[in-house]
Coordinates of C-alpha atoms and ligand atoms in Angstrom, one line a residue:
M213 CA 36.8 -57.7 -48.5
A214 CA 39.3 -55.1 -47.2
N215 CA 38.6 -51.4 -47.6
T216 CA 37.0 -50.8 -51.0
I217 CA 36.2 -47.5 -52.8
L218 CA 33.4 -47.8 -55.2
V219 CA 33.1 -45.0 -57.8
G220 CA 31.0 -44.3 -60.9
A221 CA 33.2 -44.5 -64.0
Q222 CA 30.9 -42.5 -66.2
W223 CA 28.4 -39.6 -65.7
G224 CA 26.5 -41.0 -62.7
D225 CA 23.6 -43.5 -62.4
E226 CA 25.9 -46.4 -63.4
G227 CA 24.1 -48.7 -61.0
K228 CA 26.3 -48.0 -58.0
G229 CA 23.3 -48.5 -55.6
K230 CA 22.8 -52.1 -56.8
I231 CA 26.5 -53.0 -56.7
I232 CA 26.9 -51.4 -53.2
D233 CA 24.0 -53.5 -52.0
V234 CA 25.6 -56.6 -53.4
L235 CA 29.1 -55.8 -52.0
T236 CA 27.7 -54.8 -48.6
E237 CA 27.1 -58.4 -47.8
Q238 CA 30.9 -58.7 -47.2
A239 CA 31.3 -55.3 -45.6
D240 CA 31.0 -54.1 -42.0
I241 CA 30.7 -50.4 -42.7
V242 CA 29.3 -48.4 -45.6
V243 CA 30.3 -44.8 -45.9
R244 CA 29.1 -41.9 -48.1
T245 CA 31.9 -39.4 -48.5
Q246 CA 30.7 -36.7 -51.0
G247 CA 27.7 -35.3 -52.7
G248 CA 24.3 -34.8 -51.2
N249 CA 20.7 -35.6 -52.0
N250 CA 21.4 -34.9 -55.7
A251 CA 22.3 -38.6 -55.7
G252 CA 19.6 -41.3 -56.3
H253 CA 20.8 -44.8 -55.7
T254 CA 18.3 -47.5 -56.5
V255 CA 18.2 -50.9 -54.8
L256 CA 15.7 -53.6 -55.6
I257 CA 15.0 -56.2 -52.9
G258 CA 12.3 -58.6 -53.9
D259 CA 9.5 -56.4 -55.2
Q260 CA 10.5 -53.4 -53.1
K261 CA 12.3 -50.6 -54.7
Y262 CA 14.4 -48.3 -52.5
V263 CA 15.8 -45.0 -53.7
L264 CA 18.5 -43.7 -51.4
H265 CA 19.7 -40.1 -51.6
L266 CA 21.8 -39.4 -48.5
V267 CA 21.6 -42.6 -46.4
P268 CA 24.2 -45.1 -47.5
S269 CA 22.7 -48.0 -49.5
G270 CA 24.2 -50.4 -46.9
I271 CA 21.4 -49.5 -44.5
L272 CA 19.2 -52.1 -46.3
R273 CA 21.3 -55.0 -44.9
K274 CA 21.1 -56.1 -41.3
R275 CA 24.0 -55.7 -38.9
K276 CA 25.9 -53.1 -41.0
T277 CA 27.0 -49.7 -39.8
C278 CA 26.4 -46.8 -42.1
V279 CA 28.2 -43.5 -42.0
I280 CA 27.6 -40.1 -43.7
G281 CA 31.1 -38.7 -43.8
N282 CA 32.4 -35.1 -43.4
G283 CA 32.5 -34.7 -47.2
V284 CA 28.8 -35.0 -47.7
V285 CA 26.5 -31.9 -47.8
I286 CA 23.3 -32.6 -45.8
D287 CA 19.9 -31.1 -46.2
P288 CA 18.7 -32.1 -42.7
V289 CA 15.0 -31.7 -43.4
S290 CA 15.2 -34.1 -46.4
L291 CA 17.5 -36.5 -44.5
V292 CA 14.8 -36.8 -41.7
E293 CA 12.2 -37.4 -44.4
E294 CA 14.4 -40.1 -46.0
I295 CA 15.0 -41.8 -42.7
D296 CA 11.2 -41.7 -41.9
G297 CA 10.5 -43.1 -45.4
L298 CA 12.9 -46.0 -44.8
V299 CA 11.5 -46.7 -41.3
E300 CA 8.0 -46.8 -42.8
L301 CA 9.2 -49.5 -45.2
G302 CA 10.5 -51.5 -42.3
V303 CA 14.2 -50.6 -42.5
K304 CA 16.0 -50.3 -39.2
V305 CA 17.6 -46.9 -38.8
D306 CA 18.6 -46.9 -35.2
R307 CA 22.1 -47.0 -33.9
N308 CA 23.3 -48.2 -37.3
L309 CA 23.7 -44.8 -38.9
F310 CA 26.3 -42.1 -37.9
I311 CA 26.6 -38.6 -39.3
S312 CA 29.8 -36.6 -39.2
E313 CA 29.8 -33.5 -37.0
N314 CA 31.8 -31.8 -39.8
A315 CA 29.4 -32.5 -42.7
H316 CA 28.1 -29.2 -44.1
L317 CA 24.4 -28.2 -44.3
V318 CA 22.3 -27.4 -47.2
F319 CA 19.8 -24.6 -46.6
P320 CA 16.7 -23.3 -48.6
Y321 CA 18.8 -20.3 -49.8
H322 CA 21.2 -22.8 -51.4
R323 CA 18.4 -24.4 -53.3
E324 CA 16.9 -21.0 -54.3
L325 CA 20.4 -19.8 -55.4
D326 CA 20.9 -23.0 -57.4
E327 CA 17.6 -22.4 -59.2
Q328 CA 18.2 -18.6 -59.8
R329 CA 21.7 -19.2 -61.2
E330 CA 20.3 -21.8 -63.6
I331 CA 17.6 -19.4 -64.7
L332 CA 20.3 -16.7 -65.2
K333 CA 22.4 -19.0 -67.3
G334 CA 19.5 -19.7 -69.6
K335 CA 20.6 -22.0 -72.4
H336 CA 24.0 -22.4 -70.8
K337 CA 22.5 -23.9 -67.7
I338 CA 24.1 -26.9 -66.1
G339 CA 20.9 -28.8 -65.6
T340 CA 21.5 -29.3 -61.9
T341 CA 19.2 -31.3 -59.6
K342 CA 18.3 -28.0 -57.9
R343 CA 19.1 -29.5 -54.5
G344 CA 21.4 -26.6 -53.6
I345 CA 24.5 -28.6 -54.0
G346 CA 26.7 -26.1 -55.8
P347 CA 25.9 -23.2 -53.5
A348 CA 26.4 -25.4 -50.3
Y349 CA 29.8 -26.5 -51.4
G350 CA 30.5 -22.9 -52.4
D351 CA 29.8 -21.8 -48.8
K352 CA 32.0 -24.6 -47.5
A353 CA 34.9 -23.4 -49.6
A354 CA 34.2 -19.8 -48.8
R355 CA 34.2 -20.7 -45.1
T356 CA 30.7 -19.4 -44.7
G357 CA 29.0 -22.8 -44.3
L358 CA 27.2 -24.2 -41.3
R359 CA 27.9 -27.8 -40.2
M360 CA 26.1 -30.6 -38.3
I361 CA 28.0 -29.6 -35.2
D362 CA 26.4 -26.2 -35.4
L363 CA 22.9 -27.5 -36.0
I364 CA 23.0 -29.5 -32.8
N365 CA 24.1 -26.5 -30.8
P366 CA 20.9 -24.4 -30.6
P367 CA 22.2 -21.0 -29.4
R368 CA 25.2 -21.0 -31.8
F369 CA 23.0 -22.2 -34.6
E370 CA 20.4 -19.5 -34.1
G371 CA 23.1 -16.7 -34.3
M372 CA 24.8 -18.2 -37.4
L373 CA 21.6 -18.8 -39.3
R374 CA 20.3 -15.3 -38.6
Q375 CA 23.4 -13.9 -40.1
R376 CA 23.4 -16.2 -43.1
I377 CA 19.7 -15.6 -43.9
K378 CA 20.4 -11.9 -43.8
E379 CA 23.3 -12.0 -46.2
N380 CA 21.6 -14.5 -48.5
N381 CA 18.3 -12.5 -48.6
G382 CA 20.4 -9.7 -50.0
V383 CA 21.8 -11.9 -52.7
L384 CA 18.3 -13.3 -53.5
A385 CA 17.0 -9.8 -53.8
A386 CA 19.6 -9.1 -56.4
F387 CA 18.2 -12.0 -58.4
G388 CA 14.7 -10.6 -57.9
A389 CA 13.8 -13.7 -55.8
K390 CA 11.7 -13.7 -52.6
P391 CA 13.4 -13.4 -49.3
L392 CA 13.4 -16.3 -46.8
S393 CA 11.8 -16.1 -43.4
F394 CA 14.4 -16.7 -40.6
K395 CA 11.7 -17.9 -38.3
K396 CA 10.4 -20.6 -40.7
V397 CA 13.8 -21.9 -41.7
H398 CA 15.0 -21.9 -38.1
A399 CA 12.0 -23.8 -36.8
A400 CA 12.2 -26.5 -39.5
Y401 CA 16.0 -26.9 -39.1
R402 CA 15.9 -27.0 -35.3
A403 CA 13.3 -29.7 -35.5
A404 CA 15.4 -31.7 -37.9
G405 CA 18.5 -31.0 -35.7
D406 CA 16.7 -32.5 -32.7
R407 CA 15.8 -35.6 -34.7
L408 CA 19.3 -36.0 -36.1
K409 CA 21.3 -35.3 -32.9
P410 CA 21.5 -38.9 -31.8
F411 CA 23.2 -39.9 -35.0
V412 CA 25.8 -37.1 -35.0
T413 CA 29.3 -38.1 -33.9
N414 CA 33.0 -37.8 -34.6
T415 CA 33.0 -40.2 -37.6
V416 CA 36.7 -40.0 -38.2
V417 CA 37.4 -41.5 -34.8
L418 CA 34.7 -44.1 -35.4
L419 CA 36.2 -45.2 -38.7
H420 CA 39.7 -45.3 -37.3
E421 CA 38.7 -47.4 -34.4
S422 CA 36.9 -49.7 -36.8
T423 CA 39.9 -49.9 -39.0
R424 CA 42.0 -51.0 -36.0
R425 CA 39.5 -53.8 -35.4
N426 CA 40.0 -54.8 -39.1
A427 CA 36.5 -53.9 -40.1
N428 CA 35.8 -54.0 -43.9
I429 CA 34.8 -50.5 -45.1
L430 CA 33.0 -49.9 -48.3
F431 CA 33.1 -46.3 -49.6
E432 CA 29.9 -45.6 -51.6
G433 CA 30.7 -43.0 -54.3
A434 CA 28.0 -40.8 -55.6
Q435 CA 27.7 -39.3 -59.1
G436 CA 30.4 -40.3 -61.5
T437 CA 33.9 -39.5 -62.7
F438 CA 32.9 -37.0 -65.4
L439 CA 30.8 -35.0 -62.9
D440 CA 33.9 -34.6 -60.7
I441 CA 34.6 -30.9 -59.9
D442 CA 38.3 -31.3 -60.9
H443 CA 38.3 -34.2 -63.4
G444 CA 34.8 -33.9 -65.0
T445 CA 33.5 -31.9 -67.9
Y446 CA 33.7 -28.6 -66.1
P447 CA 31.4 -26.5 -65.7
F448 CA 28.9 -29.3 -66.4
V449 CA 29.8 -31.1 -63.2
T450 CA 28.7 -31.4 -59.6
S451 CA 30.6 -29.6 -56.9
S452 CA 32.4 -32.5 -55.1
N453 CA 35.2 -34.9 -55.9
T454 CA 33.4 -37.9 -57.2
T455 CA 36.6 -39.7 -58.0
S456 CA 38.4 -42.1 -55.6
G457 CA 40.4 -39.4 -53.8
G458 CA 37.1 -38.0 -52.5
A459 CA 36.7 -41.1 -50.4
C460 CA 39.7 -40.2 -48.4
T461 CA 39.1 -36.5 -47.9
G462 CA 35.4 -37.1 -47.4
S463 CA 35.9 -39.6 -44.6
G464 CA 39.3 -39.0 -43.0
V465 CA 40.4 -42.5 -43.9
P466 CA 43.9 -42.0 -45.5
P467 CA 45.0 -43.4 -48.9
N468 CA 47.3 -46.0 -47.3
R469 CA 44.3 -47.6 -45.6
M470 CA 42.5 -48.2 -49.0
D471 CA 42.9 -51.6 -50.6
R472 CA 41.0 -51.5 -53.9
V473 CA 39.0 -49.4 -56.2
V474 CA 35.9 -50.8 -58.0
G475 CA 34.6 -48.8 -60.9
V476 CA 30.9 -49.2 -61.8
M477 CA 29.9 -48.6 -65.4
K478 CA 27.0 -49.3 -67.6
A479 CA 27.4 -51.4 -70.7
Y480 CA 26.4 -48.2 -72.5
T481 CA 26.5 -44.5 -71.5
T482 CA 24.0 -42.2 -69.9
R483 CA 24.0 -38.7 -68.7
V484 CA 21.3 -36.5 -67.1
G485 CA 21.7 -32.7 -67.3
E486 CA 23.6 -30.6 -69.8
G487 CA 27.1 -30.9 -71.1
P488 CA 29.0 -32.9 -73.8
L489 CA 28.2 -36.6 -74.3
P490 CA 30.3 -37.6 -77.4
T491 CA 28.6 -40.9 -78.0
E492 CA 25.0 -39.7 -77.6
S493 CA 22.6 -41.6 -79.8
A494 CA 18.9 -41.2 -80.5
E495 CA 18.7 -44.8 -81.5
I496 CA 19.9 -46.2 -78.2
A497 CA 18.0 -43.5 -76.2
D498 CA 14.7 -44.3 -77.9
M499 CA 15.1 -48.0 -77.4
L500 CA 15.9 -47.7 -73.7
H501 CA 13.2 -45.1 -73.0
A502 CA 10.6 -47.3 -74.8
M503 CA 11.6 -50.1 -72.4
G504 CA 10.8 -47.7 -69.5
R505 CA 14.4 -47.4 -68.6
E506 CA 16.8 -44.5 -68.0
F507 CA 14.7 -42.0 -66.2
G508 CA 16.5 -40.1 -63.3
A509 CA 16.1 -41.6 -59.8
T510 CA 16.2 -38.1 -58.2
T511 CA 14.4 -35.8 -60.7
G512 CA 12.6 -38.2 -63.0
R513 CA 14.2 -36.6 -66.0
P514 CA 14.8 -38.8 -69.1
R515 CA 18.5 -39.6 -69.2
R516 CA 20.5 -38.9 -72.3
C517 CA 21.9 -42.2 -73.7
G518 CA 24.8 -43.2 -75.9
W519 CA 27.1 -46.0 -77.0
F520 CA 29.8 -47.2 -74.6
D521 CA 32.6 -44.6 -74.5
A522 CA 35.9 -46.4 -73.9
V523 CA 37.9 -43.1 -74.2
A524 CA 36.0 -41.8 -71.2
T525 CA 36.1 -45.0 -69.1
R526 CA 39.9 -45.4 -69.8
H527 CA 40.3 -41.9 -68.4
A528 CA 38.2 -43.0 -65.4
T529 CA 40.5 -45.9 -64.8
M530 CA 43.4 -43.6 -64.7
V531 CA 42.1 -40.9 -62.4
N532 CA 40.4 -43.3 -60.0
G533 CA 43.0 -46.1 -60.1
I534 CA 40.3 -48.6 -60.9
D535 CA 41.4 -52.2 -60.2
E536 CA 38.1 -54.0 -60.9
L537 CA 35.0 -53.2 -62.9
A538 CA 31.4 -53.9 -62.3
I539 CA 29.5 -53.7 -65.6
T540 CA 25.8 -53.2 -65.2
N541 CA 22.7 -53.0 -67.4
I542 CA 24.1 -55.5 -69.9
D543 CA 20.5 -56.7 -70.4
G544 CA 19.6 -53.3 -71.8
L545 CA 21.5 -54.2 -75.0
D546 CA 19.9 -57.6 -75.5
S547 CA 17.7 -56.6 -78.5
L548 CA 20.4 -54.8 -80.6
E549 CA 21.6 -56.2 -83.9
A550 CA 24.9 -54.4 -83.7
L551 CA 26.6 -52.4 -81.0
K552 CA 29.1 -49.5 -81.3
V553 CA 31.9 -48.8 -78.9
C554 CA 33.8 -45.5 -79.0
V555 CA 37.6 -45.9 -79.2
G556 CA 38.7 -42.4 -80.1
Y557 CA 37.4 -38.9 -80.9
R558 CA 37.8 -36.9 -84.0
V559 CA 37.4 -33.1 -84.5
G560 CA 38.1 -32.3 -88.1
T561 CA 41.4 -34.1 -88.9
T562 CA 42.6 -34.2 -85.3
R563 CA 42.2 -37.5 -83.5
Y564 CA 42.0 -37.6 -79.7
D565 CA 42.7 -40.8 -77.7
H566 CA 42.1 -39.0 -74.4
V567 CA 39.3 -36.8 -73.1
P568 CA 40.2 -33.2 -74.1
N569 CA 40.0 -30.8 -71.1
D570 CA 38.4 -28.0 -73.2
V571 CA 34.7 -28.7 -72.9
G572 CA 34.1 -26.8 -76.1
V573 CA 36.4 -29.2 -77.9
L574 CA 34.8 -32.2 -76.2
A575 CA 31.4 -30.9 -77.4
K576 CA 32.7 -31.0 -81.0
C577 CA 34.2 -34.5 -80.7
Q578 CA 32.8 -37.1 -83.1
P579 CA 33.2 -40.7 -81.9
I580 CA 35.3 -43.2 -83.7
H581 CA 33.4 -46.4 -83.3
L582 CA 34.2 -50.1 -83.4
E583 CA 31.3 -52.3 -84.1
F584 CA 30.3 -55.5 -82.4
P585 CA 27.6 -58.0 -83.3
G586 CA 24.6 -58.0 -81.0
W587 CA 23.6 -61.2 -79.2
R588 CA 19.9 -60.8 -79.5
T589 CA 19.2 -63.2 -76.6
P590 CA 17.8 -62.3 -73.2
T591 CA 20.6 -62.2 -70.6
D592 CA 18.6 -61.4 -67.5
R593 CA 18.4 -65.1 -66.4
A594 CA 22.2 -65.6 -66.7
R595 CA 23.7 -66.4 -63.3
R596 CA 27.2 -67.5 -64.3
W597 CA 29.7 -66.1 -66.8
K598 CA 29.3 -69.2 -69.0
D599 CA 25.5 -68.6 -69.1
L600 CA 26.1 -65.5 -71.1
P601 CA 26.1 -65.7 -74.9
A602 CA 29.6 -65.8 -76.4
K603 CA 28.9 -62.5 -78.2
T604 CA 28.0 -60.9 -74.9
R605 CA 31.2 -62.2 -73.2
N606 CA 33.3 -60.9 -76.2
Y607 CA 31.7 -57.5 -75.9
L608 CA 32.2 -57.3 -72.1
K609 CA 35.8 -58.4 -72.4
A610 CA 36.4 -55.9 -75.1
I611 CA 35.0 -52.9 -73.2
A612 CA 36.9 -54.0 -70.0
D613 CA 40.2 -54.3 -72.0
L614 CA 39.6 -50.9 -73.6
T615 CA 38.9 -49.5 -70.1
G616 CA 42.0 -51.0 -68.8
A617 CA 40.7 -53.0 -65.8
K618 CA 39.3 -56.5 -65.2
V619 CA 35.6 -57.3 -64.9
T620 CA 34.8 -58.9 -61.6
I621 CA 31.0 -58.3 -61.6
A622 CA 28.5 -58.4 -64.5
S623 CA 25.0 -57.3 -63.8
V624 CA 22.0 -58.4 -65.9
G625 CA 19.1 -56.9 -64.0
P626 CA 18.3 -54.7 -61.0
A627 CA 17.8 -57.6 -58.5
R628 CA 20.5 -59.0 -56.2
A629 CA 20.3 -62.4 -57.9
Q630 CA 20.9 -60.9 -61.3
T631 CA 24.6 -60.6 -60.6
I632 CA 27.5 -62.6 -62.0
F633 CA 30.8 -62.8 -60.1
L634 CA 33.8 -63.6 -62.2
Ligands
GDP1922 P1 23.2 -45.1 -59.2 O1 22.9 -43.7 -59.0 O2 24.6 -45.4 -59.8 O3 23.0 -46.0 -58.0 O4 22.2 -45.7 -60.3 P2 20.6 -45.4 -60.4 O5 20.0 -46.2 -59.3 O6 20.4 -43.9 -60.4 O7 20.3 -45.9 -61.8 C1 20.6 -47.2 -62.2 C2 19.3 -47.9 -62.6 O8 19.6 -49.1 -63.2 C3 18.4 -48.3 -61.4 O9 17.1 -48.2 -61.8 C4 18.8 -49.7 -61.1 O10 17.7 -50.5 -60.5 C5 19.0 -50.2 -62.5 N1 20.0 -51.3 -62.6 C6 21.2 -51.5 -62.0 N2 21.8 -52.6 -62.6 C7 21.0 -53.0 -63.5 C8 21.1 -54.1 -64.4 O11 22.1 -54.8 -64.5 N3 20.1 -54.3 -65.3 C9 18.9 -53.5 -65.2 N4 17.9 -53.8 -66.0 N5 18.8 -52.5 -64.4 C10 19.9 -52.3 -63.5
IMO1923 P1 24.0 -40.5 -58.6 O1 24.8 -40.6 -57.3 C1 23.5 -38.4 -62.4 C2 24.2 -34.1 -62.4 C3 23.1 -33.2 -62.6 C4 23.8 -32.1 -63.3 C5 25.1 -32.0 -62.6 C6 25.1 -31.0 -61.5 O2 22.6 -41.0 -58.6 O3 24.8 -41.1 -59.7 P2 24.1 -30.9 -59.1 O4 22.6 -30.9 -58.6 O5 24.9 -31.9 -58.5 O6 24.7 -29.5 -58.9 O7 24.0 -31.1 -60.7 O8 25.3 -33.3 -62.0 N1 24.1 -35.1 -61.2 C7 23.9 -36.4 -61.4 N2 23.7 -37.1 -62.5 N3 23.5 -39.0 -61.2 C8 23.7 -38.4 -60.0 O9 23.9 -39.0 -58.9 C9 23.9 -37.0 -60.1 N4 24.0 -36.0 -59.2 C10 24.2 -34.8 -59.9 O10 22.1 -33.8 -63.4 O11 24.1 -32.5 -64.7
MG1924 MG1 21.4 -42.3 -59.5

């Protein structure tokens, strides 16, 4: 399989978890390189649904090594809960999971600040997951963060945490929020630190030694291209590089060791949280929500839905270097009489064939649509490309061509078997 970076080509929740699970079969190692427990990656195995937040989705397959890389921000208490939850479901999490010493930590003051900043922004809020992701990455960049390596060194951790709680309680007071108790946070984090210590290691060395042995590494992206801190619809983004470059910086595996980039995209568009979504459509949202689909895996919020946006996905191909596409949730469109695909944006008399950087302009963009006939046939039982209706194949070929990469995987349901390889 070689070293593969898998990224979301839209606004997150593209079905990365399912595709990672499918591709893990050929991988030796699965690595998360950015984001935190703002991610929610769903994998369905038989009747059991797993939602992974920090642990790489590869953990669900036997004899695979999973790594949480240096670029991830870890809430250690919730990581312990996630591991315990997996173990309860019969998943082995023992000597198959490694956590970078350099990964930064998320603390309760990050969560509280995330919430307070959102309240202060009022109607201009980002709609974050309130997991403290922005403030944690903020501390990392400000060089005031604590890392896993600090957590597992009790005397050092105590001193650093005491200082951080003191400073952040001052900031929280300015927001009119309650101060945090050093004692409580310390006790909870020390307990989590003791639990996580056996997993903590120098993951850069681990990955490089594996590369020398020709291991196949799969890099599991979280969030999506338009939530990227540099390339997304700033400020309505998350705080990490969700695009393919993040896989290198977030793992220590350099660009010349990467072999291919797979972009995952839905056959339509969704977004959870605030910010522009040019192809948003009540028609498609109502249809999908009525089917019980498109509710957030982390926060349960209904996702906003829209037609497929080829201007956006073409941009994603460019910034990620997408070689191959996995198109998911094709079956979600089965009942439609006609489908729209956005091929350009218009603001007044100005046409845009790329995503404008000014989020105010993007918010005003009206989609220019092409229409495709619907197939009005269930696709969820298709197992080969030729099982799909001709109209479905035409639609998929058209959106891949517009995106500028070739389709190699078509997904017609959440289960492993509902996957077509081309
Ligand atoms: P991720 O964050 O990119 O891993 O995606 P999520 O797990 O948050 O959301 C994707 C949702 O779509 C999950 O509920 C998946 O089980 C589901 N899913 C993935 N692929 C397909 C598909 O082809 N068809 C259907 N019906 N559901 C899918
Ligand atoms: P996966 O990996 C979809 C969104 C939030 C919000 C913005 C910032 O499951 O695709 P944050 O809490 O990161 O500061 O929120 O980013 N967001 C996601 N949307 N899928 C995700 O992850 C997301 N992680 C964050 O809704 O708009
Ligand atoms: Mg998700």
